[in-house]
Each structure stands twice: as C-alpha cells, then as structure tokens.
Tab-separated table of N, CA and C in Angstrom:
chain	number	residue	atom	x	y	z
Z	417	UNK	N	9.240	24.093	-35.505
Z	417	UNK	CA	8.359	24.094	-34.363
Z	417	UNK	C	8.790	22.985	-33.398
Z	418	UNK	N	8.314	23.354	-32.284
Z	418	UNK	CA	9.176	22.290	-31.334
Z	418	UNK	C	8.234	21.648	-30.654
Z	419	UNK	N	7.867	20.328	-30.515
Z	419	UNK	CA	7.585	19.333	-30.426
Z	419	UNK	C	7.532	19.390	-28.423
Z	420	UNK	N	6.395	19.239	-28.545
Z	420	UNK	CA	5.685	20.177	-26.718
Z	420	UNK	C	6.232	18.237	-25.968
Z	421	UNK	N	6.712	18.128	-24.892
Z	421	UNK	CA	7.250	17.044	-24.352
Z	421	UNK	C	6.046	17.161	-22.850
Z	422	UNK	N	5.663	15.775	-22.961
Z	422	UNK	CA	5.089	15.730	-21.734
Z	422	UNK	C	5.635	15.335	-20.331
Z	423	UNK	N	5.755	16.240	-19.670
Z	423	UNK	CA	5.873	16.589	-18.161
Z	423	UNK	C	6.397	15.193	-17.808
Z	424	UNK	N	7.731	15.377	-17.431
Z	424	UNK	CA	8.424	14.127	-16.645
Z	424	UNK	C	7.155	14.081	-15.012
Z	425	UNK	N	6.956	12.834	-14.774
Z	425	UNK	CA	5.795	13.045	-13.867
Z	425	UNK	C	6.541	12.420	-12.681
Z	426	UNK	N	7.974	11.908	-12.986
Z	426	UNK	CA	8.227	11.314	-11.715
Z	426	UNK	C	9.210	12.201	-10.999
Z	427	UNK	N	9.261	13.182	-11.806
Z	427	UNK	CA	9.940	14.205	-10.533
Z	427	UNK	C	9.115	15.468	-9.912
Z	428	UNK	N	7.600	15.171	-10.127
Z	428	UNK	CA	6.662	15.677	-9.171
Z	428	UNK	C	7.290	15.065	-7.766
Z	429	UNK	N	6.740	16.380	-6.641
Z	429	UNK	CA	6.723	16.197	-5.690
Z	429	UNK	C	5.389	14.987	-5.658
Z	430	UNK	N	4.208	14.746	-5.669
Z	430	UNK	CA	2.985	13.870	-5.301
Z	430	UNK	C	3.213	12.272	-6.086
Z	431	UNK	N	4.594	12.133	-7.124
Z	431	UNK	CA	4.745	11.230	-7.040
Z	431	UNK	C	5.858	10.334	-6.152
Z	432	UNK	N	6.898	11.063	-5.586
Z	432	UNK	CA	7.789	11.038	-4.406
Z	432	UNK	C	7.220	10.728	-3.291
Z	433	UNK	N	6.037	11.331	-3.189
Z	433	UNK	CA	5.185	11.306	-1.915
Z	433	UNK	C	4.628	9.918	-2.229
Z	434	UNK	N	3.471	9.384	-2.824
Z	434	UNK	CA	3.234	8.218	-3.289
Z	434	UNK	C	4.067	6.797	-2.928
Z	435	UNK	N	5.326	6.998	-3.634
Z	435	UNK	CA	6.338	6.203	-4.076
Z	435	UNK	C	6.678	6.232	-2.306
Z	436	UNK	N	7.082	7.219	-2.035
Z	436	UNK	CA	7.889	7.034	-0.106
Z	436	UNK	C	6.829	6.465	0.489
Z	437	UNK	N	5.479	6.814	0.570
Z	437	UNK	CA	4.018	6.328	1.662
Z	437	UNK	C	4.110	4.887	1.220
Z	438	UNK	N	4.336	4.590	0.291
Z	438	UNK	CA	3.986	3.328	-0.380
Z	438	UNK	C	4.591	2.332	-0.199
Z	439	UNK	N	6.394	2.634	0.149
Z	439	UNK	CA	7.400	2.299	0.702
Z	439	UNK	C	7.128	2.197	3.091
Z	440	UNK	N	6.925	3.420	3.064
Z	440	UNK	CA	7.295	2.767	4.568
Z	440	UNK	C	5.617	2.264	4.688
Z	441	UNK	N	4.574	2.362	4.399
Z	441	UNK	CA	3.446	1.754	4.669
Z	441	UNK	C	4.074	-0.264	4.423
Z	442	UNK	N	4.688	-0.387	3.418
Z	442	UNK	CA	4.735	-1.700	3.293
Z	442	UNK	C	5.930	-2.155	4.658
Z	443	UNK	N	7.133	-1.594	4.916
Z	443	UNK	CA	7.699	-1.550	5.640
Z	443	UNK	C	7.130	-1.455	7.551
Z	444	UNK	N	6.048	-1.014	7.616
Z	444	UNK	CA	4.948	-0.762	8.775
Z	444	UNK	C	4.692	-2.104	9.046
Z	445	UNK	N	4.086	-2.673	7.711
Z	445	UNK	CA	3.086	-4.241	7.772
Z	445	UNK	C	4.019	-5.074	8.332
Z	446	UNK	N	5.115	-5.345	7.196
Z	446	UNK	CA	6.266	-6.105	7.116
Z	446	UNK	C	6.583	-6.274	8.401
Z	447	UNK	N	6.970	-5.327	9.100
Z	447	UNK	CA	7.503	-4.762	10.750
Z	447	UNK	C	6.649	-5.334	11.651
Z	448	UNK	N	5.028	-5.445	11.842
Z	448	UNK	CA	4.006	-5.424	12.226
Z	448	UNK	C	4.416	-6.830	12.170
Z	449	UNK	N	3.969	-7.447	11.122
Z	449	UNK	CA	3.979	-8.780	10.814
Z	449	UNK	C	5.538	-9.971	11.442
Z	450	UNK	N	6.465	-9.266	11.296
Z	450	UNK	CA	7.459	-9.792	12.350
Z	450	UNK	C	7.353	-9.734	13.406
Z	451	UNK	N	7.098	-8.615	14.411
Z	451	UNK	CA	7.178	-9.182	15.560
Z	451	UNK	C	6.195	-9.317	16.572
Z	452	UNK	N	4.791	-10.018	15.100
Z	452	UNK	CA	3.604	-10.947	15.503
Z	452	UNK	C	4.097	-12.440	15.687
Z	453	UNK	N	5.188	-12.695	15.326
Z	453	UNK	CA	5.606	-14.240	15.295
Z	453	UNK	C	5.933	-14.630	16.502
Z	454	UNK	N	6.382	-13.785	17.443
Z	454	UNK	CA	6.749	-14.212	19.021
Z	454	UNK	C	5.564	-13.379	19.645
Z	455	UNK	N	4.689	-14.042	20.020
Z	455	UNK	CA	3.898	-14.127	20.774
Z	455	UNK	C	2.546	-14.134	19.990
Z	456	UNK	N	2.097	-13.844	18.654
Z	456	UNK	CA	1.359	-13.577	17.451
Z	456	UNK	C	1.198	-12.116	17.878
Z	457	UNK	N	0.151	-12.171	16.578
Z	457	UNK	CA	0.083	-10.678	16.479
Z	457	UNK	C	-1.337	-10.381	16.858
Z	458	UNK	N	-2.335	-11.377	17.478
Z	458	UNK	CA	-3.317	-10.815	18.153
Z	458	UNK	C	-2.716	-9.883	19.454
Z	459	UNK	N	-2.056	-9.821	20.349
Z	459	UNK	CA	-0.926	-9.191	20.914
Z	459	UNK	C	-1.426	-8.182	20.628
Z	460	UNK	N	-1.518	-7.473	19.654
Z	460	UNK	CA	-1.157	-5.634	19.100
Z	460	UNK	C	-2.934	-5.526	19.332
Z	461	UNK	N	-4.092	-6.226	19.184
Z	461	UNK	CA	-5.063	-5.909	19.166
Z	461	UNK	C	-5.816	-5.851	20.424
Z	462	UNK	N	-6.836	-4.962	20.728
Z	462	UNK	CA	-7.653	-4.525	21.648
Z	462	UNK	C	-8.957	-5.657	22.085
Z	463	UNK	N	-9.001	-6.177	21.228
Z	463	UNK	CA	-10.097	-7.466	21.230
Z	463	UNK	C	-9.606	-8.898	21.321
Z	464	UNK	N	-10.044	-9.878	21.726
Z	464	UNK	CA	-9.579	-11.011	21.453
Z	464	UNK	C	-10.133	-11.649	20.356
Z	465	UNK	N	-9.370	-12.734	19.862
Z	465	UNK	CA	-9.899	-13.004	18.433
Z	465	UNK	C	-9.158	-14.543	18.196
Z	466	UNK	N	-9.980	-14.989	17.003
Z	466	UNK	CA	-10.096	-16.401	17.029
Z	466	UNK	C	-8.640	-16.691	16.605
Z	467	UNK	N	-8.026	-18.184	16.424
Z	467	UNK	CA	-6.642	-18.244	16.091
Z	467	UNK	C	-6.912	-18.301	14.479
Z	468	UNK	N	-7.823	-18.877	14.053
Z	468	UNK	CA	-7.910	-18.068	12.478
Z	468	UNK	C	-7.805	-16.772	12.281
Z	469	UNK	N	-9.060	-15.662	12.658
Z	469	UNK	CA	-8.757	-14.643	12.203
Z	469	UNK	C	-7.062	-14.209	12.974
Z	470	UNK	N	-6.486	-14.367	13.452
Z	470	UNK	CA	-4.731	-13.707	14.132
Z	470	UNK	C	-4.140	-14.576	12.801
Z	471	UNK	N	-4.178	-15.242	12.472
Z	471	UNK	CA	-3.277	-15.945	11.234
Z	471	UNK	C	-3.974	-15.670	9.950
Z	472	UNK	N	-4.987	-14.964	9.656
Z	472	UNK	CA	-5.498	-14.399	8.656
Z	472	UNK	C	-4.642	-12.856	8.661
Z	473	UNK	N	-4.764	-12.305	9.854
Z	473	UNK	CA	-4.583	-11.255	10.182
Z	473	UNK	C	-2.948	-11.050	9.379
Z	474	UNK	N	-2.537	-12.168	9.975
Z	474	UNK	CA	-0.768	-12.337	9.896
Z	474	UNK	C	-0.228	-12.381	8.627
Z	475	UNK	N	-0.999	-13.333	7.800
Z	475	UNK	CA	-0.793	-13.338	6.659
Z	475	UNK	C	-1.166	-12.536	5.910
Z	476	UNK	N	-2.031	-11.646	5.921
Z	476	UNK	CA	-2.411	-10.917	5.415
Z	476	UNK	C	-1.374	-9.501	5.318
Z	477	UNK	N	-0.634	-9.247	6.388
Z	477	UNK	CA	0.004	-8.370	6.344
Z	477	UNK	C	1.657	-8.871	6.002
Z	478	UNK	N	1.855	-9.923	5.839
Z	478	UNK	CA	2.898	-10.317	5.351
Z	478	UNK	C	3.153	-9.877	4.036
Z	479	UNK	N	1.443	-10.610	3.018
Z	479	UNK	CA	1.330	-10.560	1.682
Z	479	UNK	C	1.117	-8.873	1.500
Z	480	UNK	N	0.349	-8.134	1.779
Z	480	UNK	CA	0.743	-6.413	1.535
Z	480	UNK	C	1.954	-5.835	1.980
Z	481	UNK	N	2.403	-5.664	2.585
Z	481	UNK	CA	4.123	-5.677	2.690
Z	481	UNK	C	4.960	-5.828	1.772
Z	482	UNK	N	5.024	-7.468	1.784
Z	482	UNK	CA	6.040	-7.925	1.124
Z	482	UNK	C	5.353	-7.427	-0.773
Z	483	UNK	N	4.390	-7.388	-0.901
Z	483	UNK	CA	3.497	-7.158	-2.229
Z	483	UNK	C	3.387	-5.583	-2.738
Z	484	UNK	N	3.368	-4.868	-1.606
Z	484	UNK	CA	3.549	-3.505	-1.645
Z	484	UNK	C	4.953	-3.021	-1.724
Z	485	UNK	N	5.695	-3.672	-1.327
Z	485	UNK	CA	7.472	-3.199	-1.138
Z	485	UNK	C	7.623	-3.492	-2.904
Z	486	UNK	N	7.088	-4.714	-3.781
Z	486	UNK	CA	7.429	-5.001	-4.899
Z	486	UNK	C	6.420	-3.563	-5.983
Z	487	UNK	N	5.542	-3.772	-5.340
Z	487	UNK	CA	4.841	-2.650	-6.032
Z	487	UNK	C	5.615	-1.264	-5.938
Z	488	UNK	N	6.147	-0.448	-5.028
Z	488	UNK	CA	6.275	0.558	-4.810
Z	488	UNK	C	7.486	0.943	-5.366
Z	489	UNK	N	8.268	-0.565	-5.220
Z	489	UNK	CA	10.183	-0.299	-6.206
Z	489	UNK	C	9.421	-1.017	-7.829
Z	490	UNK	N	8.784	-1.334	-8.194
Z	490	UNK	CA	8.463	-0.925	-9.602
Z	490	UNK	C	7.852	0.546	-10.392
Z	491	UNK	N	7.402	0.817	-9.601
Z	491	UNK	CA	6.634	2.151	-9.705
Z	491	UNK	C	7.666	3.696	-9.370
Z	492	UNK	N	8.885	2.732	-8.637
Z	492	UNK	CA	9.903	4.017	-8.669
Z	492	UNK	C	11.111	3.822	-9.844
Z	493	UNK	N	10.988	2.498	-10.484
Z	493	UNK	CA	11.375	2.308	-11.699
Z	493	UNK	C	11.270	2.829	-12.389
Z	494	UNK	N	10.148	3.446	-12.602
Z	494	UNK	CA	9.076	4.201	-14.197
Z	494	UNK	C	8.705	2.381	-14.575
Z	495	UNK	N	8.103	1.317	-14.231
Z	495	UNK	CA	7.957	0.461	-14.476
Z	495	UNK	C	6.355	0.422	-14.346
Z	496	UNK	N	5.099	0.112	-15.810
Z	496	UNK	CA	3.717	0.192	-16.118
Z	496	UNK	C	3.148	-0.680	-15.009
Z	497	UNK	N	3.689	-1.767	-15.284
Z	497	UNK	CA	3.221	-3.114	-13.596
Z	497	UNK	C	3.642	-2.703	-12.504
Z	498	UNK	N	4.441	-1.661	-12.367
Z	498	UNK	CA	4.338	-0.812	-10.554
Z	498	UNK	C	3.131	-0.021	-10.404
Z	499	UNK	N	2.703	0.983	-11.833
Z	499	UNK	CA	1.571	1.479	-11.248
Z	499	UNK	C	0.036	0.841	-11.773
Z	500	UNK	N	0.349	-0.080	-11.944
Z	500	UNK	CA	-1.396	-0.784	-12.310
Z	500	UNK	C	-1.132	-1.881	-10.821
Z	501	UNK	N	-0.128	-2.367	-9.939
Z	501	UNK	CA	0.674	-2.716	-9.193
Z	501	UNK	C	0.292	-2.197	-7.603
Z	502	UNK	N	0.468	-0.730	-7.551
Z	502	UNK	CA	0.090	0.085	-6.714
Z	502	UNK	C	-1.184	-0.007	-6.615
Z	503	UNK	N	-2.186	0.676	-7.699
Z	503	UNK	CA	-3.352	0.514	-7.948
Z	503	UNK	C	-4.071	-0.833	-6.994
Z	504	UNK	N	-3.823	-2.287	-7.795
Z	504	UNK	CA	-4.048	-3.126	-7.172
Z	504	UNK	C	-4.300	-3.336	-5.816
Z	505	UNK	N	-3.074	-3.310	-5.298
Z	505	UNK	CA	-2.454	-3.202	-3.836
Z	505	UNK	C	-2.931	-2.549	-2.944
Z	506	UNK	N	-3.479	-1.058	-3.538
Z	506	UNK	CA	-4.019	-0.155	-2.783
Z	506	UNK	C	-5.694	-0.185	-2.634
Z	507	UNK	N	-6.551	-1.090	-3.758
Z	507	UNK	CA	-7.907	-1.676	-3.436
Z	507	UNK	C	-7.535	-2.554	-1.968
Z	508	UNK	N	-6.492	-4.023	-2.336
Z	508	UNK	CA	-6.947	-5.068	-1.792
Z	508	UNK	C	-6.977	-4.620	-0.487
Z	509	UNK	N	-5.740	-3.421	0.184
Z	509	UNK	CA	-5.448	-2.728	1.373
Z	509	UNK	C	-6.789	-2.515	1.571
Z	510	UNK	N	-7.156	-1.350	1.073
Z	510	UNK	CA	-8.565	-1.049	1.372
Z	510	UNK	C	-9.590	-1.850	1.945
Z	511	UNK	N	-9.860	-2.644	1.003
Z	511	UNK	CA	-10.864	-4.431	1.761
Z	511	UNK	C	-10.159	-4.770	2.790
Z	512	UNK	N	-8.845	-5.302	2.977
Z	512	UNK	CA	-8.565	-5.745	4.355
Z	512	UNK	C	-8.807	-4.835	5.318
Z	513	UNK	N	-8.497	-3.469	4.890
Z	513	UNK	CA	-8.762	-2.433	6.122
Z	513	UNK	C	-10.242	-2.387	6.949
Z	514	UNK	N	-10.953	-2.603	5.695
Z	514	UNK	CA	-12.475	-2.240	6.562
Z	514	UNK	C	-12.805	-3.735	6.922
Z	515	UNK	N	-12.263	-4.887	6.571
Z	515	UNK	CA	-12.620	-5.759	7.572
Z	515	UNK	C	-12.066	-6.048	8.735
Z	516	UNK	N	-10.802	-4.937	8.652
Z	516	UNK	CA	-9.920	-5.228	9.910
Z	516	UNK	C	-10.695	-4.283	10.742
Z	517	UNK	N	-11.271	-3.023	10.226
Z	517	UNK	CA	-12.176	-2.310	11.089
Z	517	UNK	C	-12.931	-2.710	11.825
Z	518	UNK	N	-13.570	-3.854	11.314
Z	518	UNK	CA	-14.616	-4.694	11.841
Z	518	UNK	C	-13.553	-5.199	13.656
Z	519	UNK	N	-13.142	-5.608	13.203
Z	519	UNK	CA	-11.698	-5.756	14.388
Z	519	UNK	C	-11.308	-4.861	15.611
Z	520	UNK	N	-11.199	-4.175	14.641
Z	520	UNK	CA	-10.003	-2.984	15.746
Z	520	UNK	C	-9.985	-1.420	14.891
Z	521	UNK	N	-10.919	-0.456	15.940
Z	521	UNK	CA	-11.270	0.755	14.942
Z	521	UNK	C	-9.703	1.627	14.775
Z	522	UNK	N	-8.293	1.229	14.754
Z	522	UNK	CA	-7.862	1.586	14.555
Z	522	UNK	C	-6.960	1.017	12.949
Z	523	UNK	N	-7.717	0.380	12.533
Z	523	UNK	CA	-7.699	-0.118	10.908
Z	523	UNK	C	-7.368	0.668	10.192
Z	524	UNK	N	-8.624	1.622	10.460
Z	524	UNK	CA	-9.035	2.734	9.915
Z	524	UNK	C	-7.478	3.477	9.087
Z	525	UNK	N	-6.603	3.629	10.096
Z	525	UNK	CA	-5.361	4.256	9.956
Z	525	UNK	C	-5.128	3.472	8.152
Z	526	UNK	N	-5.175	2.318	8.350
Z	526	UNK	CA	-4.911	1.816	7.051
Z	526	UNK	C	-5.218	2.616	5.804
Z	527	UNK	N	-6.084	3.532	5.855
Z	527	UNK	CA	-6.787	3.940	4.178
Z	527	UNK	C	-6.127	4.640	3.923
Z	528	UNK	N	-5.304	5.728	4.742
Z	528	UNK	CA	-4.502	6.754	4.351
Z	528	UNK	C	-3.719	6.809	2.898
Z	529	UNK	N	-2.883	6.065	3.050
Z	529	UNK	CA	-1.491	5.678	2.016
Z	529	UNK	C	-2.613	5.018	0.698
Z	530	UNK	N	-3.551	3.867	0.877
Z	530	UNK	CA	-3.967	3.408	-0.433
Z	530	UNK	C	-5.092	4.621	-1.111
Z	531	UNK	N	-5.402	5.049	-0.125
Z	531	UNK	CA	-6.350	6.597	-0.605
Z	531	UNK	C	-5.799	7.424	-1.193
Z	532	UNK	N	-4.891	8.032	-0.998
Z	532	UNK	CA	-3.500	8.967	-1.309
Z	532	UNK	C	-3.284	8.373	-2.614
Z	533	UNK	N	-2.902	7.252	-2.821
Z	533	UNK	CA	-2.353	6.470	-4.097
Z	533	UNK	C	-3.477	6.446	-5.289
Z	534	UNK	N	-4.416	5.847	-4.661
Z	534	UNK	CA	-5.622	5.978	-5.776
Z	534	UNK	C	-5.958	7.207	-6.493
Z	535	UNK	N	-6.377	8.271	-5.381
Z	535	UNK	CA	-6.121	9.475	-6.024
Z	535	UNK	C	-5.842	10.241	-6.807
Z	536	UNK	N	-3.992	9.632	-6.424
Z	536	UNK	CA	-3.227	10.465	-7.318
Z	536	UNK	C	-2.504	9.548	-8.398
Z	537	UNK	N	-3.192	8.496	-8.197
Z	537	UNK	CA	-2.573	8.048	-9.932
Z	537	UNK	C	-4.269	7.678	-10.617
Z	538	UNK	N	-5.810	7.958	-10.003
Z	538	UNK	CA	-6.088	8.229	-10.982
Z	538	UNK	C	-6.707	9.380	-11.580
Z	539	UNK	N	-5.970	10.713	-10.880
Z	539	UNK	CA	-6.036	11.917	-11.152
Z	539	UNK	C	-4.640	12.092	-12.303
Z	540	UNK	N	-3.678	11.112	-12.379
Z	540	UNK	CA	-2.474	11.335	-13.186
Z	540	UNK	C	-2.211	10.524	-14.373
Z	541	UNK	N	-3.241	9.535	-14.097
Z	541	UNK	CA	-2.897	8.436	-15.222
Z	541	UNK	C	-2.345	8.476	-16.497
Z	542	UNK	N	-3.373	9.504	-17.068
Z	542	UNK	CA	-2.743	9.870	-18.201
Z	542	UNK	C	-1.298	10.121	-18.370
Z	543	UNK	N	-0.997	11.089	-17.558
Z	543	UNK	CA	0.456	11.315	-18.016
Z	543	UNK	C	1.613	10.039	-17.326
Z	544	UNK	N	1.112	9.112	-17.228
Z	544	UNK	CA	1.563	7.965	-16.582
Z	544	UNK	C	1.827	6.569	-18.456
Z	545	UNK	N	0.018	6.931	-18.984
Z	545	UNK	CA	-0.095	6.264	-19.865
Z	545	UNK	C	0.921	7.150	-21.407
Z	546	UNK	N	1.227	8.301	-21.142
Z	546	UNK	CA	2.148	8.965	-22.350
Z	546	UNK	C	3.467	8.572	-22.178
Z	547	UNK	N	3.769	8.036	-20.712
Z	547	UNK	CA	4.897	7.868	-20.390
Z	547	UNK	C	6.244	6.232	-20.386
C-alpha cells in the first residue's frame, strides 16, 4: 500500500502569489521609505503632520520592508520562521495601517497583501505544519 504524501504546498499557485505580494509589498515600503529621506516622507501625504509622527511614519516603513523582505525570502525557503514570520508581519502591517488611516485614507491600500497572507496561511496551515 502506498503511503498517501501530502501535497507539496509550495508549488500552489496561492502560495507564489503570497510569497511575490509579500515580496514587492516590502519592496513598495522600502522604495517609499527612500525617497522620504530627501525631502521626508511627509511629502507623499495629503495632510500635514507633526515631525514625530513623519519619522514614526519613516521608520516604520523602513522596519516592514526591510522585516517583510526577510520574512517573505524565508517563507520562499520552505523555512517554519518565514511563515509564523509572515504571519507576524502581516498583523503588525495591519496596526500600522489603520493608524496610518487615521492619517491618510489611502492607508487603507495597506491591508491588501497582509489580508491575502493571513488568509491564506491560516486557511493552509496545516499543510504548512506536515511540511
């Protein structure tokens, strides 16, 4: 009798998808966050805002970026700390998003990619945790 193998999960299409959103979303921030340094990055926003929150702002998208780029190439590893990693990453996104909402209603854009992610790894977990 032959011994039933569980479903390679990383050559789903919805984990490709994941793994790429997860990739240029951090690449977006990263991008965002550079060329806030010449002139800051209150610049990109519709409101004016204090020089704390623009250097909250700044840093903030430095650390998801640069935190999400590490998350997203572990998780295309087959590496367990990419997707508990992602997971993470894709709450804290979330919180910054809706306080950035508070900001600038185009935040909003933010939930996409960590929504997507949550989703679908914890609609997949399991076959994540066999794996």
């Amino acid at each position: 009798m032959e011994k039933k193998r569980s479903p390679d999960l990383t050559a789903t299409k919805g984990y490709v998808l994941v793994v790429g959103l997860n990739f240029l979303q951090s690449i977006g921030r990263l991008l965002f966050a550079l060329m806030g340094l010449n002139g800051g990055i209150d610049q990109f926003l519709d409101v004016p805002v204090s020089t704390t929150t623009a250097q909250v702002l700044h840093v903030m998208f430095f650390f998801l970026g640069i935190m999400g780029f590490v998350a997203a190439s572990g998780f295309w590893r087959k590496k367990m700390w990419g997707f508990w990693m992602i997971l993470l990453i894709s709450v804290i996104t979330i919180a910054f998003d809706i306080w950035g909402f508070t900001i600038q209603e185009t935040a909003a854009l933010g939930f996409i990619v960590p929504v997507i992610s949550l989703v679908y790894l914890i609609f997949r977990r399991s076959s994540f945790m066999i794996a």
